[in-house]
């Protein structure tokens, strides 16, 4: 028994020793690598900068291709070249990106990253997807499409984002067809991917907002709203009466962002939707659209049983021209629910300075600020009683 304990201690000590040795070795290796990178950095960056500056000149870099390929045989210098080219993709004008993509193909960077997609390390594969997206080469389309069904969300996300940046409409539609057959990514990730598409966005939106997959459809409805695609208002409005709650919410959010009042009457009707989330989103959208037809319905919605609906209604009410006139009527009424939520918005989000400005312009008795102060004082007295 004592020998077993002794052997266990010795074994554990050996493991600790080798782990310590490995960490020291790794630290030394990283230091050497950093020094080597620093040594080559300025020279390689200047060379790549000069090469990219001459992209507009026809056949300007053909003589340099073999030289760059030889330079890239060194792992550290290849990494510097790749980082510098990716930096330029973020700075260069869109009409020059095609030439820069061609350069990446010619010097073998695209081919190198496509080979890395077969790496067993998930993080390396995800990074390769990311870099291929930056290079925007259509040669990477099929290898990236093959990775969309991958069980790793990191790989799936980066493959889709890369396809979005490449901007090929057919490939992008195919990627979402493949995605609908697998476990999808989060809504936030998918909206980011949709927003990042660099091809014909209008065509993609018109196609995918009508997807049979309700989740994907709602993603692209929201993305269209983010980009304020006014040409899609009629398409988006079709989903205001959808039986799917998420689609109704997506349509309301999109129309609110776009700010078009064409369908304000239908949005007003949704203040009575059976789902409180839809009622709350409808109230918010009406405040973004700022149509005076929404004033009375929003006053009515101040009495909704759900706090979020009341709050959004109050906030939207004071955002629309003529809304403060309605607020005065509410504060002179008997609905405490409505008064309390109005007070909450006026005292916090809206600001008392704007109330003072309103009273100076309105110049009618009773003043709005007096009504507010009287009601607050009354509530305090009741609380103390």
JSON list of N, CA and C in Angstrom, two decimals, residues 49-107:
[
{"chain": "A", "resi": 49, "resn": "UNK", "atom": "N", "xyz": [2.75, 46.22, -49.43]},
{"chain": "A", "resi": 49, "resn": "UNK", "atom": "CA", "xyz": [2.11, 47.53, -49.65]},
{"chain": "A", "resi": 49, "resn": "UNK", "atom": "C", "xyz": [2.42, 48.06, -51.05]},
{"chain": "A", "resi": 50, "resn": "UNK", "atom": "N", "xyz": [3.67, 47.92, -51.45]},
{"chain": "A", "resi": 50, "resn": "UNK", "atom": "CA", "xyz": [4.09, 48.39, -52.78]},
{"chain": "A", "resi": 50, "resn": "UNK", "atom": "C", "xyz": [3.41, 47.59, -53.88]},
{"chain": "A", "resi": 51, "resn": "UNK", "atom": "N", "xyz": [3.29, 46.29, -53.66]},
{"chain": "A", "resi": 51, "resn": "UNK", "atom": "CA", "xyz": [2.66, 45.40, -54.64]},
{"chain": "A", "resi": 51, "resn": "UNK", "atom": "C", "xyz": [1.19, 45.75, -54.82]},
{"chain": "A", "resi": 52, "resn": "UNK", "atom": "N", "xyz": [0.49, 45.98, -53.70]},
{"chain": "A", "resi": 52, "resn": "UNK", "atom": "CA", "xyz": [-0.94, 46.31, -53.75]},
{"chain": "A", "resi": 52, "resn": "UNK", "atom": "C", "xyz": [-1.17, 47.70, -54.35]},
{"chain": "A", "resi": 53, "resn": "UNK", "atom": "N", "xyz": [-0.23, 48.60, -54.13]},
{"chain": "A", "resi": 53, "resn": "UNK", "atom": "CA", "xyz": [-0.35, 49.96, -54.69]},
{"chain": "A", "resi": 53, "resn": "UNK", "atom": "C", "xyz": [-0.31, 49.93, -56.22]},
{"chain": "A", "resi": 54, "resn": "UNK", "atom": "N", "xyz": [0.27, 48.87, -56.78]},
{"chain": "A", "resi": 54, "resn": "UNK", "atom": "CA", "xyz": [0.40, 48.76, -58.25]},
{"chain": "A", "resi": 54, "resn": "UNK", "atom": "C", "xyz": [-0.67, 47.86, -58.87]},
{"chain": "A", "resi": 55, "resn": "UNK", "atom": "N", "xyz": [-1.70, 47.51, -58.11]},
{"chain": "A", "resi": 55, "resn": "UNK", "atom": "CA", "xyz": [-2.73, 46.60, -58.62]},
{"chain": "A", "resi": 55, "resn": "UNK", "atom": "C", "xyz": [-3.44, 47.13, -59.86]},
{"chain": "A", "resi": 56, "resn": "UNK", "atom": "N", "xyz": [-3.56, 48.45, -59.96]},
{"chain": "A", "resi": 56, "resn": "UNK", "atom": "CA", "xyz": [-4.26, 49.05, -61.10]},
{"chain": "A", "resi": 56, "resn": "UNK", "atom": "C", "xyz": [-3.48, 48.93, -62.41]},
{"chain": "A", "resi": 57, "resn": "UNK", "atom": "N", "xyz": [-2.17, 48.70, -62.27]},
{"chain": "A", "resi": 57, "resn": "UNK", "atom": "CA", "xyz": [-1.32, 48.57, -63.46]},
{"chain": "A", "resi": 57, "resn": "UNK", "atom": "C", "xyz": [-1.41, 47.13, -63.96]},
{"chain": "A", "resi": 58, "resn": "UNK", "atom": "N", "xyz": [-1.79, 46.95, -65.20]},
{"chain": "A", "resi": 58, "resn": "UNK", "atom": "CA", "xyz": [-2.00, 45.61, -65.75]},
{"chain": "A", "resi": 58, "resn": "UNK", "atom": "C", "xyz": [-0.70, 44.79, -65.71]},
{"chain": "A", "resi": 59, "resn": "UNK", "atom": "N", "xyz": [-0.83, 43.54, -65.30]},
{"chain": "A", "resi": 59, "resn": "UNK", "atom": "CA", "xyz": [0.31, 42.60, -65.21]},
{"chain": "A", "resi": 59, "resn": "UNK", "atom": "C", "xyz": [1.43, 43.13, -64.31]},
{"chain": "A", "resi": 60, "resn": "UNK", "atom": "N", "xyz": [1.06, 43.96, -63.32]},
{"chain": "A", "resi": 60, "resn": "UNK", "atom": "CA", "xyz": [2.08, 44.61, -62.48]},
{"chain": "A", "resi": 60, "resn": "UNK", "atom": "C", "xyz": [2.81, 43.64, -61.56]},
{"chain": "A", "resi": 61, "resn": "UNK", "atom": "N", "xyz": [2.16, 42.54, -61.17]},
{"chain": "A", "resi": 61, "resn": "UNK", "atom": "CA", "xyz": [2.78, 41.67, -60.18]},
{"chain": "A", "resi": 61, "resn": "UNK", "atom": "C", "xyz": [3.13, 40.27, -60.71]},
{"chain": "A", "resi": 62, "resn": "UNK", "atom": "N", "xyz": [2.92, 40.05, -62.00]},
{"chain": "A", "resi": 62, "resn": "UNK", "atom": "CA", "xyz": [3.15, 38.71, -62.55]},
{"chain": "A", "resi": 62, "resn": "UNK", "atom": "C", "xyz": [4.59, 38.24, -62.33]},
{"chain": "A", "resi": 63, "resn": "UNK", "atom": "N", "xyz": [5.54, 39.14, -62.46]},
{"chain": "A", "resi": 63, "resn": "UNK", "atom": "CA", "xyz": [6.95, 38.79, -62.28]},
{"chain": "A", "resi": 63, "resn": "UNK", "atom": "C", "xyz": [7.27, 38.49, -60.81]},
{"chain": "A", "resi": 64, "resn": "UNK", "atom": "N", "xyz": [6.38, 38.93, -59.91]},
{"chain": "A", "resi": 64, "resn": "UNK", "atom": "CA", "xyz": [6.64, 38.78, -58.48]},
{"chain": "A", "resi": 64, "resn": "UNK", "atom": "C", "xyz": [6.03, 37.51, -57.89]},
{"chain": "A", "resi": 65, "resn": "UNK", "atom": "N", "xyz": [5.17, 36.83, -58.65]},
{"chain": "A", "resi": 65, "resn": "UNK", "atom": "CA", "xyz": [4.42, 35.69, -58.11]},
{"chain": "A", "resi": 65, "resn": "UNK", "atom": "C", "xyz": [5.34, 34.62, -57.54]},
{"chain": "A", "resi": 66, "resn": "UNK", "atom": "N", "xyz": [6.33, 34.20, -58.33]},
{"chain": "A", "resi": 66, "resn": "UNK", "atom": "CA", "xyz": [7.25, 33.15, -57.87]},
{"chain": "A", "resi": 66, "resn": "UNK", "atom": "C", "xyz": [8.05, 33.60, -56.66]},
{"chain": "A", "resi": 67, "resn": "UNK", "atom": "N", "xyz": [8.41, 34.89, -56.64]},
{"chain": "A", "resi": 67, "resn": "UNK", "atom": "CA", "xyz": [9.17, 35.42, -55.50]},
{"chain": "A", "resi": 67, "resn": "UNK", "atom": "C", "xyz": [8.33, 35.34, -54.22]},
{"chain": "A", "resi": 68, "resn": "UNK", "atom": "N", "xyz": [7.04, 35.73, -54.34]},
{"chain": "A", "resi": 68, "resn": "UNK", "atom": "CA", "xyz": [6.15, 35.69, -53.16]},
{"chain": "A", "resi": 68, "resn": "UNK", "atom": "C", "xyz": [5.93, 34.25, -52.71]},
{"chain": "A", "resi": 69, "resn": "UNK", "atom": "N", "xyz": [5.76, 33.36, -53.67]},
{"chain": "A", "resi": 69, "resn": "UNK", "atom": "CA", "xyz": [5.57, 31.94, -53.32]},
{"chain": "A", "resi": 69, "resn": "UNK", "atom": "C", "xyz": [6.77, 31.40, -52.55]},
{"chain": "A", "resi": 70, "resn": "UNK", "atom": "N", "xyz": [7.97, 31.82, -52.96]},
{"chain": "A", "resi": 70, "resn": "UNK", "atom": "CA", "xyz": [9.18, 31.38, -52.26]},
{"chain": "A", "resi": 70, "resn": "UNK", "atom": "C", "xyz": [9.26, 31.98, -50.85]},
{"chain": "A", "resi": 71, "resn": "UNK", "atom": "N", "xyz": [8.87, 33.25, -50.75]},
{"chain": "A", "resi": 71, "resn": "UNK", "atom": "CA", "xyz": [8.86, 33.91, -49.43]},
{"chain": "A", "resi": 71, "resn": "UNK", "atom": "C", "xyz": [7.90, 33.18, -48.49]},
{"chain": "A", "resi": 72, "resn": "UNK", "atom": "N", "xyz": [6.75, 32.75, -49.04]},
{"chain": "A", "resi": 72, "resn": "UNK", "atom": "CA", "xyz": [5.71, 32.13, -48.21]},
{"chain": "A", "resi": 72, "resn": "UNK", "atom": "C", "xyz": [6.05, 30.71, -47.77]},
{"chain": "A", "resi": 73, "resn": "UNK", "atom": "N", "xyz": [7.15, 30.18, -48.26]},
{"chain": "A", "resi": 73, "resn": "UNK", "atom": "CA", "xyz": [7.59, 28.86, -47.77]},
{"chain": "A", "resi": 73, "resn": "UNK", "atom": "C", "xyz": [8.01, 28.95, -46.30]},
{"chain": "A", "resi": 74, "resn": "UNK", "atom": "N", "xyz": [8.40, 30.17, -45.91]},
{"chain": "A", "resi": 74, "resn": "UNK", "atom": "CA", "xyz": [8.71, 30.43, -44.50]},
{"chain": "A", "resi": 74, "resn": "UNK", "atom": "C", "xyz": [7.41, 30.74, -43.77]},
{"chain": "A", "resi": 75, "resn": "UNK", "atom": "N", "xyz": [7.09, 29.96, -42.75]},
{"chain": "A", "resi": 75, "resn": "UNK", "atom": "CA", "xyz": [5.80, 30.06, -42.06]},
{"chain": "A", "resi": 75, "resn": "UNK", "atom": "C", "xyz": [5.56, 31.45, -41.47]},
{"chain": "A", "resi": 76, "resn": "UNK", "atom": "N", "xyz": [6.58, 32.03, -40.87]},
{"chain": "A", "resi": 76, "resn": "UNK", "atom": "CA", "xyz": [6.42, 33.33, -40.22]},
{"chain": "A", "resi": 76, "resn": "UNK", "atom": "C", "xyz": [6.16, 34.43, -41.25]},
{"chain": "A", "resi": 77, "resn": "UNK", "atom": "N", "xyz": [6.92, 34.41, -42.35]},
{"chain": "A", "resi": 77, "resn": "UNK", "atom": "CA", "xyz": [6.74, 35.43, -43.37]},
{"chain": "A", "resi": 77, "resn": "UNK", "atom": "C", "xyz": [5.39, 35.27, -44.10]},
{"chain": "A", "resi": 78, "resn": "UNK", "atom": "N", "xyz": [4.98, 34.02, -44.26]},
{"chain": "A", "resi": 78, "resn": "UNK", "atom": "CA", "xyz": [3.66, 33.79, -44.87]},
{"chain": "A", "resi": 78, "resn": "UNK", "atom": "C", "xyz": [2.56, 34.39, -43.98]},
{"chain": "A", "resi": 79, "resn": "UNK", "atom": "N", "xyz": [2.70, 34.22, -42.69]},
{"chain": "A", "resi": 79, "resn": "UNK", "atom": "CA", "xyz": [1.73, 34.78, -41.75]},
{"chain": "A", "resi": 79, "resn": "UNK", "atom": "C", "xyz": [1.69, 36.30, -41.84]},
{"chain": "A", "resi": 80, "resn": "UNK", "atom": "N", "xyz": [2.86, 36.92, -41.98]},
{"chain": "A", "resi": 80, "resn": "UNK", "atom": "CA", "xyz": [2.92, 38.38, -42.10]},
{"chain": "A", "resi": 80, "resn": "UNK", "atom": "C", "xyz": [2.24, 38.84, -43.39]},
{"chain": "A", "resi": 81, "resn": "UNK", "atom": "N", "xyz": [2.52, 38.13, -44.49]},
{"chain": "A", "resi": 81, "resn": "UNK", "atom": "CA", "xyz": [1.91, 38.46, -45.78]},
{"chain": "A", "resi": 81, "resn": "UNK", "atom": "C", "xyz": [0.39, 38.36, -45.69]},
{"chain": "A", "resi": 82, "resn": "UNK", "atom": "N", "xyz": [-0.08, 37.28, -45.08]},
{"chain": "A", "resi": 82, "resn": "UNK", "atom": "CA", "xyz": [-1.52, 37.05, -44.96]},
{"chain": "A", "resi": 82, "resn": "UNK", "atom": "C", "xyz": [-2.19, 38.14, -44.13]},
{"chain": "A", "resi": 83, "resn": "UNK", "atom": "N", "xyz": [-1.59, 38.48, -43.01]},
{"chain": "A", "resi": 83, "resn": "UNK", "atom": "CA", "xyz": [-2.14, 39.52, -42.14]},
{"chain": "A", "resi": 83, "resn": "UNK", "atom": "C", "xyz": [-2.18, 40.87, -42.85]},
{"chain": "A", "resi": 84, "resn": "UNK", "atom": "N", "xyz": [-1.13, 41.16, -43.63]},
{"chain": "A", "resi": 84, "resn": "UNK", "atom": "CA", "xyz": [-1.07, 42.45, -44.31]},
{"chain": "A", "resi": 84, "resn": "UNK", "atom": "C", "xyz": [-2.10, 42.55, -45.43]},
{"chain": "A", "resi": 85, "resn": "UNK", "atom": "N", "xyz": [-2.28, 41.45, -46.15]},
{"chain": "A", "resi": 85, "resn": "UNK", "atom": "CA", "xyz": [-3.27, 41.45, -47.23]},
{"chain": "A", "resi": 85, "resn": "UNK", "atom": "C", "xyz": [-4.68, 41.60, -46.65]},
{"chain": "A", "resi": 86, "resn": "UNK", "atom": "N", "xyz": [-4.95, 40.90, -45.55]},
{"chain": "A", "resi": 86, "resn": "UNK", "atom": "CA", "xyz": [-6.26, 41.02, -44.89]},
{"chain": "A", "resi": 86, "resn": "UNK", "atom": "C", "xyz": [-6.48, 42.46, -44.42]},
{"chain": "A", "resi": 87, "resn": "UNK", "atom": "N", "xyz": [-5.43, 43.08, -43.92]},
{"chain": "A", "resi": 87, "resn": "UNK", "atom": "CA", "xyz": [-5.51, 44.49, -43.51]},
{"chain": "A", "resi": 87, "resn": "UNK", "atom": "C", "xyz": [-5.93, 45.37, -44.69]},
{"chain": "A", "resi": 88, "resn": "UNK", "atom": "N", "xyz": [-5.34, 45.13, -45.85]},
{"chain": "A", "resi": 88, "resn": "UNK", "atom": "CA", "xyz": [-5.65, 45.93, -47.04]},
{"chain": "A", "resi": 88, "resn": "UNK", "atom": "C", "xyz": [-7.07, 45.66, -47.54]},
{"chain": "A", "resi": 89, "resn": "UNK", "atom": "N", "xyz": [-7.59, 44.45, -47.36]},
{"chain": "A", "resi": 89, "resn": "UNK", "atom": "CA", "xyz": [-8.97, 44.16, -47.76]},
{"chain": "A", "resi": 89, "resn": "UNK", "atom": "C", "xyz": [-9.95, 45.06, -47.00]},
{"chain": "A", "resi": 90, "resn": "UNK", "atom": "N", "xyz": [-9.60, 45.39, -45.76]},
{"chain": "A", "resi": 90, "resn": "UNK", "atom": "CA", "xyz": [-10.47, 46.25, -44.96]},
{"chain": "A", "resi": 90, "resn": "UNK", "atom": "C", "xyz": [-10.37, 47.72, -45.35]},
{"chain": "A", "resi": 91, "resn": "UNK", "atom": "N", "xyz": [-9.31, 48.09, -46.07]},
{"chain": "A", "resi": 91, "resn": "UNK", "atom": "CA", "xyz": [-9.07, 49.49, -46.42]},
{"chain": "A", "resi": 91, "resn": "UNK", "atom": "C", "xyz": [-9.34, 49.81, -47.89]},
{"chain": "A", "resi": 92, "resn": "UNK", "atom": "N", "xyz": [-9.14, 48.82, -48.74]},
{"chain": "A", "resi": 92, "resn": "UNK", "atom": "CA", "xyz": [-9.18, 49.05, -50.18]},
{"chain": "A", "resi": 92, "resn": "UNK", "atom": "C", "xyz": [-10.60, 49.31, -50.68]},
{"chain": "A", "resi": 93, "resn": "UNK", "atom": "N", "xyz": [-10.73, 50.08, -51.78]},
{"chain": "A", "resi": 93, "resn": "UNK", "atom": "CA", "xyz": [-12.04, 50.34, -52.38]},
{"chain": "A", "resi": 93, "resn": "UNK", "atom": "C", "xyz": [-12.63, 49.04, -52.92]},
{"chain": "A", "resi": 94, "resn": "UNK", "atom": "N", "xyz": [-13.95, 48.94, -52.87]},
{"chain": "A", "resi": 94, "resn": "UNK", "atom": "CA", "xyz": [-14.62, 47.70, -53.26]},
{"chain": "A", "resi": 94, "resn": "UNK", "atom": "C", "xyz": [-14.30, 47.28, -54.69]},
{"chain": "A", "resi": 95, "resn": "UNK", "atom": "N", "xyz": [-14.12, 48.25, -55.59]},
{"chain": "A", "resi": 95, "resn": "UNK", "atom": "CA", "xyz": [-13.87, 47.89, -56.99]},
{"chain": "A", "resi": 95, "resn": "UNK", "atom": "C", "xyz": [-12.48, 47.29, -57.20]},
{"chain": "A", "resi": 96, "resn": "UNK", "atom": "N", "xyz": [-11.59, 47.42, -56.21]},
{"chain": "A", "resi": 96, "resn": "UNK", "atom": "CA", "xyz": [-10.25, 46.84, -56.32]},
{"chain": "A", "resi": 96, "resn": "UNK", "atom": "C", "xyz": [-10.13, 45.48, -55.62]},
{"chain": "A", "resi": 97, "resn": "UNK", "atom": "N", "xyz": [-11.18, 45.11, -54.89]},
{"chain": "A", "resi": 97, "resn": "UNK", "atom": "CA", "xyz": [-11.13, 43.85, -54.14]},
{"chain": "A", "resi": 97, "resn": "UNK", "atom": "C", "xyz": [-10.98, 42.64, -55.05]},
{"chain": "A", "resi": 98, "resn": "UNK", "atom": "N", "xyz": [-11.59, 42.72, -56.24]},
{"chain": "A", "resi": 98, "resn": "UNK", "atom": "CA", "xyz": [-11.51, 41.60, -57.19]},
{"chain": "A", "resi": 98, "resn": "UNK", "atom": "C", "xyz": [-10.06, 41.34, -57.59]},
{"chain": "A", "resi": 99, "resn": "UNK", "atom": "N", "xyz": [-9.31, 42.42, -57.81]},
{"chain": "A", "resi": 99, "resn": "UNK", "atom": "CA", "xyz": [-7.90, 42.28, -58.18]},
{"chain": "A", "resi": 99, "resn": "UNK", "atom": "C", "xyz": [-7.07, 41.73, -57.03]},
{"chain": "A", "resi": 100, "resn": "UNK", "atom": "N", "xyz": [-7.42, 42.17, -55.82]},
{"chain": "A", "resi": 100, "resn": "UNK", "atom": "CA", "xyz": [-6.70, 41.68, -54.65]},
{"chain": "A", "resi": 100, "resn": "UNK", "atom": "C", "xyz": [-7.01, 40.20, -54.40]},
{"chain": "A", "resi": 101, "resn": "UNK", "atom": "N", "xyz": [-8.26, 39.80, -54.67]},
{"chain": "A", "resi": 101, "resn": "UNK", "atom": "CA", "xyz": [-8.64, 38.39, -54.57]},
{"chain": "A", "resi": 101, "resn": "UNK", "atom": "C", "xyz": [-7.85, 37.55, -55.56]},
{"chain": "A", "resi": 102, "resn": "UNK", "atom": "N", "xyz": [-7.68, 38.10, -56.77]},
{"chain": "A", "resi": 102, "resn": "UNK", "atom": "CA", "xyz": [-6.91, 37.40, -57.82]},
{"chain": "A", "resi": 102, "resn": "UNK", "atom": "C", "xyz": [-5.46, 37.24, -57.38]},
{"chain": "A", "resi": 103, "resn": "UNK", "atom": "N", "xyz": [-4.91, 38.26, -56.75]},
{"chain": "A", "resi": 103, "resn": "UNK", "atom": "CA", "xyz": [-3.55, 38.18, -56.23]},
{"chain": "A", "resi": 103, "resn": "UNK", "atom": "C", "xyz": [-3.42, 37.05, -55.21]},
{"chain": "A", "resi": 104, "resn": "UNK", "atom": "N", "xyz": [-4.40, 36.95, -54.31]},
{"chain": "A", "resi": 104, "resn": "UNK", "atom": "CA", "xyz": [-4.39, 35.89, -53.29]},
{"chain": "A", "resi": 104, "resn": "UNK", "atom": "C", "xyz": [-4.44, 34.50, -53.93]},
{"chain": "A", "resi": 105, "resn": "UNK", "atom": "N", "xyz": [-5.19, 34.39, -55.01]},
{"chain": "A", "resi": 105, "resn": "UNK", "atom": "CA", "xyz": [-5.25, 33.11, -55.74]},
{"chain": "A", "resi": 105, "resn": "UNK", "atom": "C", "xyz": [-3.91, 32.81, -56.40]},
{"chain": "A", "resi": 106, "resn": "UNK", "atom": "N", "xyz": [-3.32, 33.82, -57.05]},
{"chain": "A", "resi": 106, "resn": "UNK", "atom": "CA", "xyz": [-2.09, 33.62, -57.83]},
{"chain": "A", "resi": 106, "resn": "UNK", "atom": "C", "xyz": [-0.89, 33.27, -56.96]},
{"chain": "A", "resi": 107, "resn": "UNK", "atom": "N", "xyz": [-0.82, 33.84, -55.76]},
{"chain": "A", "resi": 107, "resn": "UNK", "atom": "CA", "xyz": [0.35, 33.57, -54.91]},
{"chain": "A", "resi": 107, "resn": "UNK", "atom": "C", "xyz": [0.16, 32.33, -54.03]}
]
